[in-house]
mmCIF file of N, CA and C in Angstrom:
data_model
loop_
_atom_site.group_PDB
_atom_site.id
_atom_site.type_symbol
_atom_site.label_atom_id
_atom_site.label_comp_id
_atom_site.label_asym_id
_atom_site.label_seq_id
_atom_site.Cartn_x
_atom_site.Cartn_y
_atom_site.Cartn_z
ATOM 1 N N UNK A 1 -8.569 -7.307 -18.071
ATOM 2 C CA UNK A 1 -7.400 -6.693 -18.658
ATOM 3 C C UNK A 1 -6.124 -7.427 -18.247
ATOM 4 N N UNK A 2 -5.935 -8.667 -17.787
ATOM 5 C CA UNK A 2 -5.079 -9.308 -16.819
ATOM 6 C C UNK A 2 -4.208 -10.299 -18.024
ATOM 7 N N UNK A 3 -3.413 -9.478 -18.594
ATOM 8 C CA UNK A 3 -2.383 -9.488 -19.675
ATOM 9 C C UNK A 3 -0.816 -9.633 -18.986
ATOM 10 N N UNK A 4 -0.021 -10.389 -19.971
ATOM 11 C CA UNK A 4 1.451 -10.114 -19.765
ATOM 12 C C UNK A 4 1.723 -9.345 -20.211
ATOM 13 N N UNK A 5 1.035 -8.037 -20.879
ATOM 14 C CA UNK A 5 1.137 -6.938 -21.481
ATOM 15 C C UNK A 5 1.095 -6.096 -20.227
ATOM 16 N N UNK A 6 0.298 -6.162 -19.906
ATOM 17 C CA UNK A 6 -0.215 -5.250 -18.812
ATOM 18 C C UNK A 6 0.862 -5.607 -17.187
ATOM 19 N N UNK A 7 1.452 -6.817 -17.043
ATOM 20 C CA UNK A 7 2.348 -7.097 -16.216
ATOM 21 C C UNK A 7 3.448 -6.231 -16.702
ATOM 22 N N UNK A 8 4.028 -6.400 -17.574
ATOM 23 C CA UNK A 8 5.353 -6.030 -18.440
ATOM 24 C C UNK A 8 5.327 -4.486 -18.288
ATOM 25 N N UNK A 9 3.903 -3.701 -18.811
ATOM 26 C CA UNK A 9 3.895 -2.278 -18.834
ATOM 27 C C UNK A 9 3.998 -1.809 -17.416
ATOM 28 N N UNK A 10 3.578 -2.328 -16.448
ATOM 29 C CA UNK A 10 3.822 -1.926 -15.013
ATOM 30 C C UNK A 10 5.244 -1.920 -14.354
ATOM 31 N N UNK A 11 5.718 -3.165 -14.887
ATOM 32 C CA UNK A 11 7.011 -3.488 -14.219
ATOM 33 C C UNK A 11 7.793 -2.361 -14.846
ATOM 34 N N UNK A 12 8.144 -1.789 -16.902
ATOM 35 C CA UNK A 12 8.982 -1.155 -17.166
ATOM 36 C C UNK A 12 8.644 0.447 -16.669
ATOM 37 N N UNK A 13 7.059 0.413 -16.333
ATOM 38 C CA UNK A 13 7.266 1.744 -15.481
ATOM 39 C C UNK A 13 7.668 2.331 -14.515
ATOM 40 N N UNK A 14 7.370 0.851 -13.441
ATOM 41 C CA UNK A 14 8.307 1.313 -12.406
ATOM 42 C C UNK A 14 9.872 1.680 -12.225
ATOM 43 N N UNK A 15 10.076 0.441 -12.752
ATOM 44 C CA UNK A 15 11.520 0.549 -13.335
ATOM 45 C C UNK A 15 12.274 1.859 -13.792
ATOM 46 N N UNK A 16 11.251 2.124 -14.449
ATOM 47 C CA UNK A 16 12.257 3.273 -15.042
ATOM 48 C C UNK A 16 11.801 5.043 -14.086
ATOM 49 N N UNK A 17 10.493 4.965 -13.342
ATOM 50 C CA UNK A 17 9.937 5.677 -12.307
ATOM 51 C C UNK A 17 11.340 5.475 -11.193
ATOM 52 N N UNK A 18 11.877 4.402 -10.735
ATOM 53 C CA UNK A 18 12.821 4.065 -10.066
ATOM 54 C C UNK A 18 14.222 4.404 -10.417
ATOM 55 N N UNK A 19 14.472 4.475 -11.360
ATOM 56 C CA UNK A 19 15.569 4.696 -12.521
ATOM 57 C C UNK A 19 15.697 6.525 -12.249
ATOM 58 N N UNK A 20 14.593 6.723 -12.619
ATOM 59 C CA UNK A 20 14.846 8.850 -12.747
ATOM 60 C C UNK A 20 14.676 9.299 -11.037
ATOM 61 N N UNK A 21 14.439 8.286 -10.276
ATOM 62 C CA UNK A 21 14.477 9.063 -8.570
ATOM 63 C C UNK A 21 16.132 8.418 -8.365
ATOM 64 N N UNK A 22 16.516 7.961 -9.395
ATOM 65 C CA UNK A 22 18.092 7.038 -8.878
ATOM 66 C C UNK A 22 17.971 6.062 -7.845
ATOM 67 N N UNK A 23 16.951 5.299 -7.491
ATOM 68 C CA UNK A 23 16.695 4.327 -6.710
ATOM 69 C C UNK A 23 17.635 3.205 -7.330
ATOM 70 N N UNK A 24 18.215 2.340 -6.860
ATOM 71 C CA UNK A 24 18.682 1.057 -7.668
ATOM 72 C C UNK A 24 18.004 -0.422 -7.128
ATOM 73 N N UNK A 25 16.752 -0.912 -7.404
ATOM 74 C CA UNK A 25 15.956 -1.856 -7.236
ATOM 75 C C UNK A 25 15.464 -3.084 -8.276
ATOM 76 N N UNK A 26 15.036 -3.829 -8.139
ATOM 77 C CA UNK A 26 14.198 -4.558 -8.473
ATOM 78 C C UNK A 26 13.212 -4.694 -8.288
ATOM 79 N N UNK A 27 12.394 -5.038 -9.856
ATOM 80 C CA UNK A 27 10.645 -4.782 -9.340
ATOM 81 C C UNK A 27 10.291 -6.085 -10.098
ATOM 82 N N UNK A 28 9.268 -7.056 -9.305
ATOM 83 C CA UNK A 28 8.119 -8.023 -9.538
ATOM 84 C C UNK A 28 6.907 -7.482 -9.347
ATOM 85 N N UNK A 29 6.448 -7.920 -10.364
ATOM 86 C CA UNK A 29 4.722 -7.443 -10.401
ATOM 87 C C UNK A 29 4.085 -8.837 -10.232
ATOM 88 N N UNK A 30 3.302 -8.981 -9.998
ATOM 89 C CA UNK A 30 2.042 -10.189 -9.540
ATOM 90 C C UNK A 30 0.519 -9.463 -9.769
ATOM 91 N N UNK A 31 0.146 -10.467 -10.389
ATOM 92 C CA UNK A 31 -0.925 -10.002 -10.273
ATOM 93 C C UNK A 31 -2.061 -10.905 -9.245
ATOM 94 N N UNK A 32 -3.265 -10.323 -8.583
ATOM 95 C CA UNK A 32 -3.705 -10.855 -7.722
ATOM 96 C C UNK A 32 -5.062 -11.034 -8.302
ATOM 97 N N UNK A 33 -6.077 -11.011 -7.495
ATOM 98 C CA UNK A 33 -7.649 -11.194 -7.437
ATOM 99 C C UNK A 33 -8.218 -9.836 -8.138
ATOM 100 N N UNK A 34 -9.225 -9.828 -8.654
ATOM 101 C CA UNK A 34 -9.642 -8.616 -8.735
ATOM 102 C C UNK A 34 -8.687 -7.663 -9.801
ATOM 103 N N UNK A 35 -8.242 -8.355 -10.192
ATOM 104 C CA UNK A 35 -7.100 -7.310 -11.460
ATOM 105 C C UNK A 35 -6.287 -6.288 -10.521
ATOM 106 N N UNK A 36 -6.206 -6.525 -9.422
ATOM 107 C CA UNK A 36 -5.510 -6.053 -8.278
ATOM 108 C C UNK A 36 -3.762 -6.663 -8.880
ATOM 109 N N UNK A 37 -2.915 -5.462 -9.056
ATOM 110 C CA UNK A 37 -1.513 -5.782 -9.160
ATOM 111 C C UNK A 37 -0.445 -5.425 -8.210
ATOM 112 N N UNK A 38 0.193 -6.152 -7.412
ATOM 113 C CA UNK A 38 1.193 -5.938 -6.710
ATOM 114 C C UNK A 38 2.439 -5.743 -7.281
ATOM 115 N N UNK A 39 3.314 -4.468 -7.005
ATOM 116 C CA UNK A 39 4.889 -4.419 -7.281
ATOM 117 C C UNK A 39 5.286 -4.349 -6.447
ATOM 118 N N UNK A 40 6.099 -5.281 -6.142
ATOM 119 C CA UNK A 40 6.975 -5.596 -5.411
ATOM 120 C C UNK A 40 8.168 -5.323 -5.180
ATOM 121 N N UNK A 41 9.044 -4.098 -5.123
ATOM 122 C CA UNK A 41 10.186 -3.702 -4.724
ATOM 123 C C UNK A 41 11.421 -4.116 -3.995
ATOM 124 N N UNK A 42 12.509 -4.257 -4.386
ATOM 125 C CA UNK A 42 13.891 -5.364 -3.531
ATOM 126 C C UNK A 42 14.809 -3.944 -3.857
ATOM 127 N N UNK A 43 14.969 -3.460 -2.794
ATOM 128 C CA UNK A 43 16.018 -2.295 -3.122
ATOM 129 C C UNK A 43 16.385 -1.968 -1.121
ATOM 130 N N UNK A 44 18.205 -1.823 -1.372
ATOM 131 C CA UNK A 44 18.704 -1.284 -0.259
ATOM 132 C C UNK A 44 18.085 -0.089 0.464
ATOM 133 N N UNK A 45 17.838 0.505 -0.347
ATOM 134 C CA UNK A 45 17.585 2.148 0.182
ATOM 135 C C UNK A 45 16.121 1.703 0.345
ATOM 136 N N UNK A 46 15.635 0.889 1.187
ATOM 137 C CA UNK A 46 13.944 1.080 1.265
ATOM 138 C C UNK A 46 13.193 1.932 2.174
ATOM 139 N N UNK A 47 13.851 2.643 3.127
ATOM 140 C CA UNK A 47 13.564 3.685 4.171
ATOM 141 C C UNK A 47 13.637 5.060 3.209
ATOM 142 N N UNK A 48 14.253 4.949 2.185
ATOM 143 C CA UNK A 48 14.288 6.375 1.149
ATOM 144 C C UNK A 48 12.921 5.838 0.850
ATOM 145 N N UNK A 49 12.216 5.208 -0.186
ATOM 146 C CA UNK A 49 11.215 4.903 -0.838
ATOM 147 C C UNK A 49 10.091 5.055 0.197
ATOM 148 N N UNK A 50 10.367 3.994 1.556
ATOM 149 C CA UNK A 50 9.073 4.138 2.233
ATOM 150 C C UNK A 50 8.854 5.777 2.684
ATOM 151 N N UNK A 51 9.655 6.416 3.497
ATOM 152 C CA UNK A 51 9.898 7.595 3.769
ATOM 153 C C UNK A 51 8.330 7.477 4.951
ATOM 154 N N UNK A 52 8.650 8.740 5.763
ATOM 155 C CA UNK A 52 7.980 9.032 6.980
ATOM 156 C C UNK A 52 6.922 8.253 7.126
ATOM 157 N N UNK A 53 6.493 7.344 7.915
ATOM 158 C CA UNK A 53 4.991 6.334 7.854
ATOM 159 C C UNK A 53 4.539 5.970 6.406
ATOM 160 N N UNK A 54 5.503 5.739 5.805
ATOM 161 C CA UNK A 54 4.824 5.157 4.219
ATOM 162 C C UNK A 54 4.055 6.615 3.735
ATOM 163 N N UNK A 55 4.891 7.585 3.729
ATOM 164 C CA UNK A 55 3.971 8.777 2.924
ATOM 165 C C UNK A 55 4.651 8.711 1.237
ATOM 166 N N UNK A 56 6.178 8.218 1.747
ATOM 167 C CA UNK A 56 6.854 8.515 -0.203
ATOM 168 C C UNK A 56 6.526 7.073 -0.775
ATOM 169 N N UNK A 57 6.135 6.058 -0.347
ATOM 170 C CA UNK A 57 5.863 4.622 -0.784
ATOM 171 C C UNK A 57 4.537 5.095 -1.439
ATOM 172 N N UNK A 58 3.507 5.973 -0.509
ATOM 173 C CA UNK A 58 2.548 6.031 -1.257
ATOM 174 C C UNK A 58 1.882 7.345 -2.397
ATOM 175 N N UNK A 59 2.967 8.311 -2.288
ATOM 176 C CA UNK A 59 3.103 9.039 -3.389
ATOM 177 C C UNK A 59 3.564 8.326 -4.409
ATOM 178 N N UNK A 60 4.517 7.566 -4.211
ATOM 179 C CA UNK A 60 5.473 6.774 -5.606
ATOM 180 C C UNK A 60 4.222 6.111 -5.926
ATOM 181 N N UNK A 61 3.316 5.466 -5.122
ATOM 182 C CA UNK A 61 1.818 4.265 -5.947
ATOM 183 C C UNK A 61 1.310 5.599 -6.622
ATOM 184 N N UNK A 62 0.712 6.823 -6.525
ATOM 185 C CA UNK A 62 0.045 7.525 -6.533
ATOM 186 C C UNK A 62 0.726 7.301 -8.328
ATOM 187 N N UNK A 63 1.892 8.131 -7.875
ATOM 188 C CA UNK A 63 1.941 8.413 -9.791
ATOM 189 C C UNK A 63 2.569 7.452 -10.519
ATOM 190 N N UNK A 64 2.834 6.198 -9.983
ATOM 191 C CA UNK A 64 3.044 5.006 -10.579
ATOM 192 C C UNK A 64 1.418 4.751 -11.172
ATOM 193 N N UNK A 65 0.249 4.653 -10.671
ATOM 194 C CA UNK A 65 -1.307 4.824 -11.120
ATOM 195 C C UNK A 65 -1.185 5.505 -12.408
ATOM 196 N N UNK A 66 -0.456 6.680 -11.956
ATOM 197 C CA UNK A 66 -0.868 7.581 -13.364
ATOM 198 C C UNK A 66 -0.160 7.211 -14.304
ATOM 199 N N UNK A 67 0.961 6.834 -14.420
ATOM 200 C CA UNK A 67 1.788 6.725 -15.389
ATOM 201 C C UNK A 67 1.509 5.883 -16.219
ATOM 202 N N UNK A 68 0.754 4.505 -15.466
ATOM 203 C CA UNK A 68 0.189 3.150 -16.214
ATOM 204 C C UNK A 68 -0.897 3.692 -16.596
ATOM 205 N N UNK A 69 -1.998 4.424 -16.152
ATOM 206 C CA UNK A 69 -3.496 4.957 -16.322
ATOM 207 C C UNK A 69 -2.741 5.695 -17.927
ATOM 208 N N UNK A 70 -2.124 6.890 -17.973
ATOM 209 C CA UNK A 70 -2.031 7.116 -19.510
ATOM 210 C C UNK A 70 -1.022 6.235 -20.402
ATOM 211 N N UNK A 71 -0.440 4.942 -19.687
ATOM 212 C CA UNK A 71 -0.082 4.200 -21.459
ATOM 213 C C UNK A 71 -1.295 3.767 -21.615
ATOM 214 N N UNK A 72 -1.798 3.090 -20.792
ATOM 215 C CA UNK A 72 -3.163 1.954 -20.769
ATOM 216 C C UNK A 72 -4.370 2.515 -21.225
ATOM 217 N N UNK A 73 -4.637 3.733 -20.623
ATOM 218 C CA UNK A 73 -5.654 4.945 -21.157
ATOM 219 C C UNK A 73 -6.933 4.408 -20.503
ATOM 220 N N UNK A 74 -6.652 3.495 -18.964
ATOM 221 C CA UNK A 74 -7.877 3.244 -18.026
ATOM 222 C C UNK A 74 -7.298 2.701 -16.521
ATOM 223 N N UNK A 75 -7.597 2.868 -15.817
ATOM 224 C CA UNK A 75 -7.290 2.971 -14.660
ATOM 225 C C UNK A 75 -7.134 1.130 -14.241
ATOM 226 N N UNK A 76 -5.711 1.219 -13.635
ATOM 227 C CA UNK A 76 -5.152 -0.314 -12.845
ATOM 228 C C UNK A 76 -4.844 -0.009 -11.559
ATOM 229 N N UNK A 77 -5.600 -1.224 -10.420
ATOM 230 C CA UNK A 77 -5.405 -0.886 -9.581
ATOM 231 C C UNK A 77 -4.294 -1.701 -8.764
ATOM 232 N N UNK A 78 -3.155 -0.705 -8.492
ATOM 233 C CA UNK A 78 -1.922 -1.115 -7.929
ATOM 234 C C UNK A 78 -1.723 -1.039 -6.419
ATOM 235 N N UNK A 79 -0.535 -1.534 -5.955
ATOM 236 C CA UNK A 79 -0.178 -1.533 -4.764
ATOM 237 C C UNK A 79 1.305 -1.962 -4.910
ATOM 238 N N UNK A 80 2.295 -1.067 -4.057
ATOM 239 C CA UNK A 80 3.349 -0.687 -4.262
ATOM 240 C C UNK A 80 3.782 -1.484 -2.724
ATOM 241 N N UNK A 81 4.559 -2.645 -2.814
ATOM 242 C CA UNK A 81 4.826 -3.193 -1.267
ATOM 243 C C UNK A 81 6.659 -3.105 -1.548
ATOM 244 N N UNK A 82 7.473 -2.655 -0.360
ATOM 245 C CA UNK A 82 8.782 -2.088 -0.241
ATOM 246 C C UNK A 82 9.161 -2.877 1.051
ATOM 247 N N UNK A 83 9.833 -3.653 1.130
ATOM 248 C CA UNK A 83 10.175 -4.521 2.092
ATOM 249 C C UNK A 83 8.935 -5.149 3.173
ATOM 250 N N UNK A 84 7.710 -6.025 2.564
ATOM 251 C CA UNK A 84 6.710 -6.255 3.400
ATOM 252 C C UNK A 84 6.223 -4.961 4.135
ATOM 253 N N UNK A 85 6.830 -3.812 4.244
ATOM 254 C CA UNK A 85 6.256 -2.579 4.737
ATOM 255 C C UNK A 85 4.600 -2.762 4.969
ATOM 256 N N UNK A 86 3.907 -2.724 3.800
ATOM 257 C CA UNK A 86 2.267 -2.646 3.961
ATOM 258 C C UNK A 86 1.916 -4.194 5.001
ATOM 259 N N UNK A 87 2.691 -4.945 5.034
ATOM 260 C CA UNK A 87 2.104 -6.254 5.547
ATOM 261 C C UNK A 87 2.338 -6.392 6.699
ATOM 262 N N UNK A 88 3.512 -5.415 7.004
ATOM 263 C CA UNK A 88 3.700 -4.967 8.835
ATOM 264 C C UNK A 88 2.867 -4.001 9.529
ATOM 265 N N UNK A 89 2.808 -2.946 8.747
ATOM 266 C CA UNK A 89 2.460 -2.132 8.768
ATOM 267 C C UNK A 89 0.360 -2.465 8.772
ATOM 268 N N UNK A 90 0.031 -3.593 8.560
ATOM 269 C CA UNK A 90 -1.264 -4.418 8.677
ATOM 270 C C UNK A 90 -1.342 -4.833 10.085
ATOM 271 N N UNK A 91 0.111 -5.674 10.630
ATOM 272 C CA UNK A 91 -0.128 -5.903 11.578
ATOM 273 C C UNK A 91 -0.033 -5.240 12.905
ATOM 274 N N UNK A 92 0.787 -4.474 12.838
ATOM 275 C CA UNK A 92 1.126 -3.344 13.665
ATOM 276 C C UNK A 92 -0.247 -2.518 14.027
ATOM 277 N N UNK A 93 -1.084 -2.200 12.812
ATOM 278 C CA UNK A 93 -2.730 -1.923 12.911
ATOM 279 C C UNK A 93 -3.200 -2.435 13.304
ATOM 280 N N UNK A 94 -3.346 -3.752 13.441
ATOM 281 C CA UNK A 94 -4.523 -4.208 14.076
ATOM 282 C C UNK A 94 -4.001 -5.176 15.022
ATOM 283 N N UNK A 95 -2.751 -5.446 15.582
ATOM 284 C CA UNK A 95 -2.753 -5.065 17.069
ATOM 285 C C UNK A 95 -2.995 -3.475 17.944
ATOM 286 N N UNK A 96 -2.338 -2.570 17.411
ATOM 287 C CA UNK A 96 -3.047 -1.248 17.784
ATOM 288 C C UNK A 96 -4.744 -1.128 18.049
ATOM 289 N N UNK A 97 -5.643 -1.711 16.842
ATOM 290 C CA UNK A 97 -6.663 -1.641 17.161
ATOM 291 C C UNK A 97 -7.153 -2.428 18.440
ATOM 292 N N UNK A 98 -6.686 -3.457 18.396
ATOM 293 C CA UNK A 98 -7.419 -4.161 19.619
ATOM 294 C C UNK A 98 -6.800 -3.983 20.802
ATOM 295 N N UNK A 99 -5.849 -3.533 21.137
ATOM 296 C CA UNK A 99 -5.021 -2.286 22.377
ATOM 297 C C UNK A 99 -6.398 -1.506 22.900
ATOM 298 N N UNK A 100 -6.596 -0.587 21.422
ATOM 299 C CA UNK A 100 -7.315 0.775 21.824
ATOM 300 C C UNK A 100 -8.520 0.188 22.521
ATOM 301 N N UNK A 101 -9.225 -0.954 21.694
ATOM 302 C CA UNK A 101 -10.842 -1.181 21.708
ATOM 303 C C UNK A 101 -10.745 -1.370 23.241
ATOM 304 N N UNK A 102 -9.455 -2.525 23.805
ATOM 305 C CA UNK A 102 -9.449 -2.711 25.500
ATOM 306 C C UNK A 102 -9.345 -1.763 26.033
ATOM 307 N N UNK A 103 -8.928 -0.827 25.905
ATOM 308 C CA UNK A 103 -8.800 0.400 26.633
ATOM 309 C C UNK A 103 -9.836 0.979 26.996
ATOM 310 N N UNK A 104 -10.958 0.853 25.600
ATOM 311 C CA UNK A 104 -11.960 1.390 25.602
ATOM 312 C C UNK A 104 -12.832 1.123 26.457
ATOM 313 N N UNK A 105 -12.899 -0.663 26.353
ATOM 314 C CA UNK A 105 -13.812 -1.191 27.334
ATOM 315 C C UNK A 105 -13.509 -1.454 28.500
ATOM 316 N N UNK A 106 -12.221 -1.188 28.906
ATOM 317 C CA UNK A 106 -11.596 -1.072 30.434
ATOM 318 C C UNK A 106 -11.722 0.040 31.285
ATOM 319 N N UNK A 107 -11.664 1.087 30.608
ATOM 320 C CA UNK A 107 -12.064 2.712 30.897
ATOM 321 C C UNK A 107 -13.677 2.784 30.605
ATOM 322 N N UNK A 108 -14.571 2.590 29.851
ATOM 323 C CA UNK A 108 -15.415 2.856 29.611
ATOM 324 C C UNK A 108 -15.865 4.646 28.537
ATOM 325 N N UNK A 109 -14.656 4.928 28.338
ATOM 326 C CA UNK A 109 -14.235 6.040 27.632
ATOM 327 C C UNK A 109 -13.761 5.766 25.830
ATOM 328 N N UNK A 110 -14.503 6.686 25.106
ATOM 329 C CA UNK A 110 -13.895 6.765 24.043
ATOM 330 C C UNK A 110 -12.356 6.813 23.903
ATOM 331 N N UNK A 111 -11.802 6.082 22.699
ATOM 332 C CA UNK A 111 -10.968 6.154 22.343
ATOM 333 C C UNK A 111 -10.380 6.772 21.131
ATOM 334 N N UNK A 112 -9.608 7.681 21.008
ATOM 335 C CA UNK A 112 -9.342 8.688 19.870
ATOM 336 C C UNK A 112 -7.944 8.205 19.137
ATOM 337 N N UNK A 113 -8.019 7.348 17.933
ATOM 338 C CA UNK A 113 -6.796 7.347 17.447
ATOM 339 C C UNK A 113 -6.038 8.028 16.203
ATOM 340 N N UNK A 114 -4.900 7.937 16.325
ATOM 341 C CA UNK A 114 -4.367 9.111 15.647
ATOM 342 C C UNK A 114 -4.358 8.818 14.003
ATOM 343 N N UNK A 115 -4.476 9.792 13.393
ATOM 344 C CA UNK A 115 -4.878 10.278 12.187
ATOM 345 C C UNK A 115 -4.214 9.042 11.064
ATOM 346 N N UNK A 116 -5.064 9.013 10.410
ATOM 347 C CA UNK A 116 -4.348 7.439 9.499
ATOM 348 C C UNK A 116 -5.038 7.686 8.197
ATOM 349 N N UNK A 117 -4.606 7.900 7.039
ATOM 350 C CA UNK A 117 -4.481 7.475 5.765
ATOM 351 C C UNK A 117 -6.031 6.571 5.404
ATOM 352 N N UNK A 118 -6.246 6.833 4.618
ATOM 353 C CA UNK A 118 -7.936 5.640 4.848
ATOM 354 C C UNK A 118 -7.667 4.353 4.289
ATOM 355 N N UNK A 119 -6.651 3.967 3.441
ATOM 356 C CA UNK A 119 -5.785 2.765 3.466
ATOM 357 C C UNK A 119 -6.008 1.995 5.338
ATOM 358 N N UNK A 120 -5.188 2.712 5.806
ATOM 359 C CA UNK A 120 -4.551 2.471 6.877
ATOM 360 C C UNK A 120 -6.306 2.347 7.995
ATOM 361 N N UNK A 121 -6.922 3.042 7.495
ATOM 362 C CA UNK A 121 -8.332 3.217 8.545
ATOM 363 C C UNK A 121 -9.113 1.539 8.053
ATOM 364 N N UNK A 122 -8.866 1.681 7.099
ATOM 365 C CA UNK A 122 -10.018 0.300 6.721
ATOM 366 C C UNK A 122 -9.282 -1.164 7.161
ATOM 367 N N UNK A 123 -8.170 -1.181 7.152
ATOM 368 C CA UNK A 123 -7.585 -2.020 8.166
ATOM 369 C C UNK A 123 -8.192 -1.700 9.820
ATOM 370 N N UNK A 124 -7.848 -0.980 10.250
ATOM 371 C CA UNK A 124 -8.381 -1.032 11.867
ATOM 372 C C UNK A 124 -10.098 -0.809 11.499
ATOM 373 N N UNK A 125 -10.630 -0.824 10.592
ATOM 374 C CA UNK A 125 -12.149 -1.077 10.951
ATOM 375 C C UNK A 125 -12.450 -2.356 10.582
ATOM 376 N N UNK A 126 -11.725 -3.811 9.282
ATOM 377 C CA UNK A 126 -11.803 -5.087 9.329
ATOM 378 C C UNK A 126 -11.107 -5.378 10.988
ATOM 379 N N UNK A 127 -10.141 -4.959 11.221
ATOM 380 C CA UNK A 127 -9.473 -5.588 12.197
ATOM 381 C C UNK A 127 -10.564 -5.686 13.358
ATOM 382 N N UNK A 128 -11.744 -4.974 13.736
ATOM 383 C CA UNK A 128 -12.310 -4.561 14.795
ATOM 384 C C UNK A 128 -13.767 -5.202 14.106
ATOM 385 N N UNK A 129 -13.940 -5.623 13.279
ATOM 386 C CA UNK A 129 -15.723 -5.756 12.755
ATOM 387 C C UNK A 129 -16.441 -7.143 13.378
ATOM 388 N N UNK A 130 -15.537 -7.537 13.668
ATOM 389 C CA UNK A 130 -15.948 -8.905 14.410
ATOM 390 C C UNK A 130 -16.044 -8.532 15.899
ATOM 391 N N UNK A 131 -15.787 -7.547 16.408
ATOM 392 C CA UNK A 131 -15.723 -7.344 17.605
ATOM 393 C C UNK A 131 -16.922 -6.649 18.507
ATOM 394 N N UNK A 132 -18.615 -7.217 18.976
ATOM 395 C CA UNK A 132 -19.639 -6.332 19.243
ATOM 396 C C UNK A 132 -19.313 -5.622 19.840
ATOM 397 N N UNK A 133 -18.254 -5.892 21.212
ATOM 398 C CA UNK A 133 -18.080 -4.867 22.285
ATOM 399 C C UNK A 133 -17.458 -3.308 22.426
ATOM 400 N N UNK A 134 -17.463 -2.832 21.277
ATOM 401 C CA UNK A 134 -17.187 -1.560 20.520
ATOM 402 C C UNK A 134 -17.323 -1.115 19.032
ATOM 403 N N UNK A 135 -17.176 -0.283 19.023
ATOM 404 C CA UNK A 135 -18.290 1.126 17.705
ATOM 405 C C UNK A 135 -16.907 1.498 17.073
#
């Protein structure tokens, strides 16, 4: 489905998704591997958009999905990035993960980390899969 149609329909949705929250931004779409599409967001107010740990960045993907899912009338799979946010927010994970795993194996005690988005979980389980010395 990897159209300039399908670039164009993403970008004027966001756009205008951005437009009715009164955001004032710019949006690039890219498309990647896998019919995987990135929008890319350039806007001052990006702590409004990201909002508490990336919860309003990822409501805004949520019905940015839908909005393209009924022009398109089939499901595109997006990703909504707001100042590298998701790409820090990668690394910040998986240094965290390999913190915890030492901890783990320094203590010899489970390690319990705090509640994460399953986005956010499948990062700290690549980040850790190479690693035998913990589960």
């Amino acid at each position: 489905m990897a159209t300039k149609k399908t670039l164009k329909l993403i970008e004027e949705s966001a756009e205008e998704l951005l437009q009715k929250l009164q955001i004032d931004a710019k949006v690039e779409v890219v498309e990647g591997e896998e019919d995987l599409y990135t929008v890319n967001v350039v806007t001052s107010e990006s702590g409004l958009l990201i909002g508490f740990h990336g919860e309003t960045l990822s409501s805004f993907q949520v019905v940015l999905g839908l909005i393209v899912y009924k022009k398109v009338g089939e499901w595109v799979k997006l990703i909504v990035e707001v100042g590298d946010y998701r790409a820090k927010r990668a690394e910040q994970l998986t240094a965290m993960a390999g913190a915890y795993a030492n901890q783990a194996i320094s203590t010899g005690l489970p390690v319990v980390l705090p509640p994460l988005p399953p986005s956010e979980r499948r990062v700290v389980h690549i980040a850790l899969q190479e690693r035998s010395d913990v589960e």
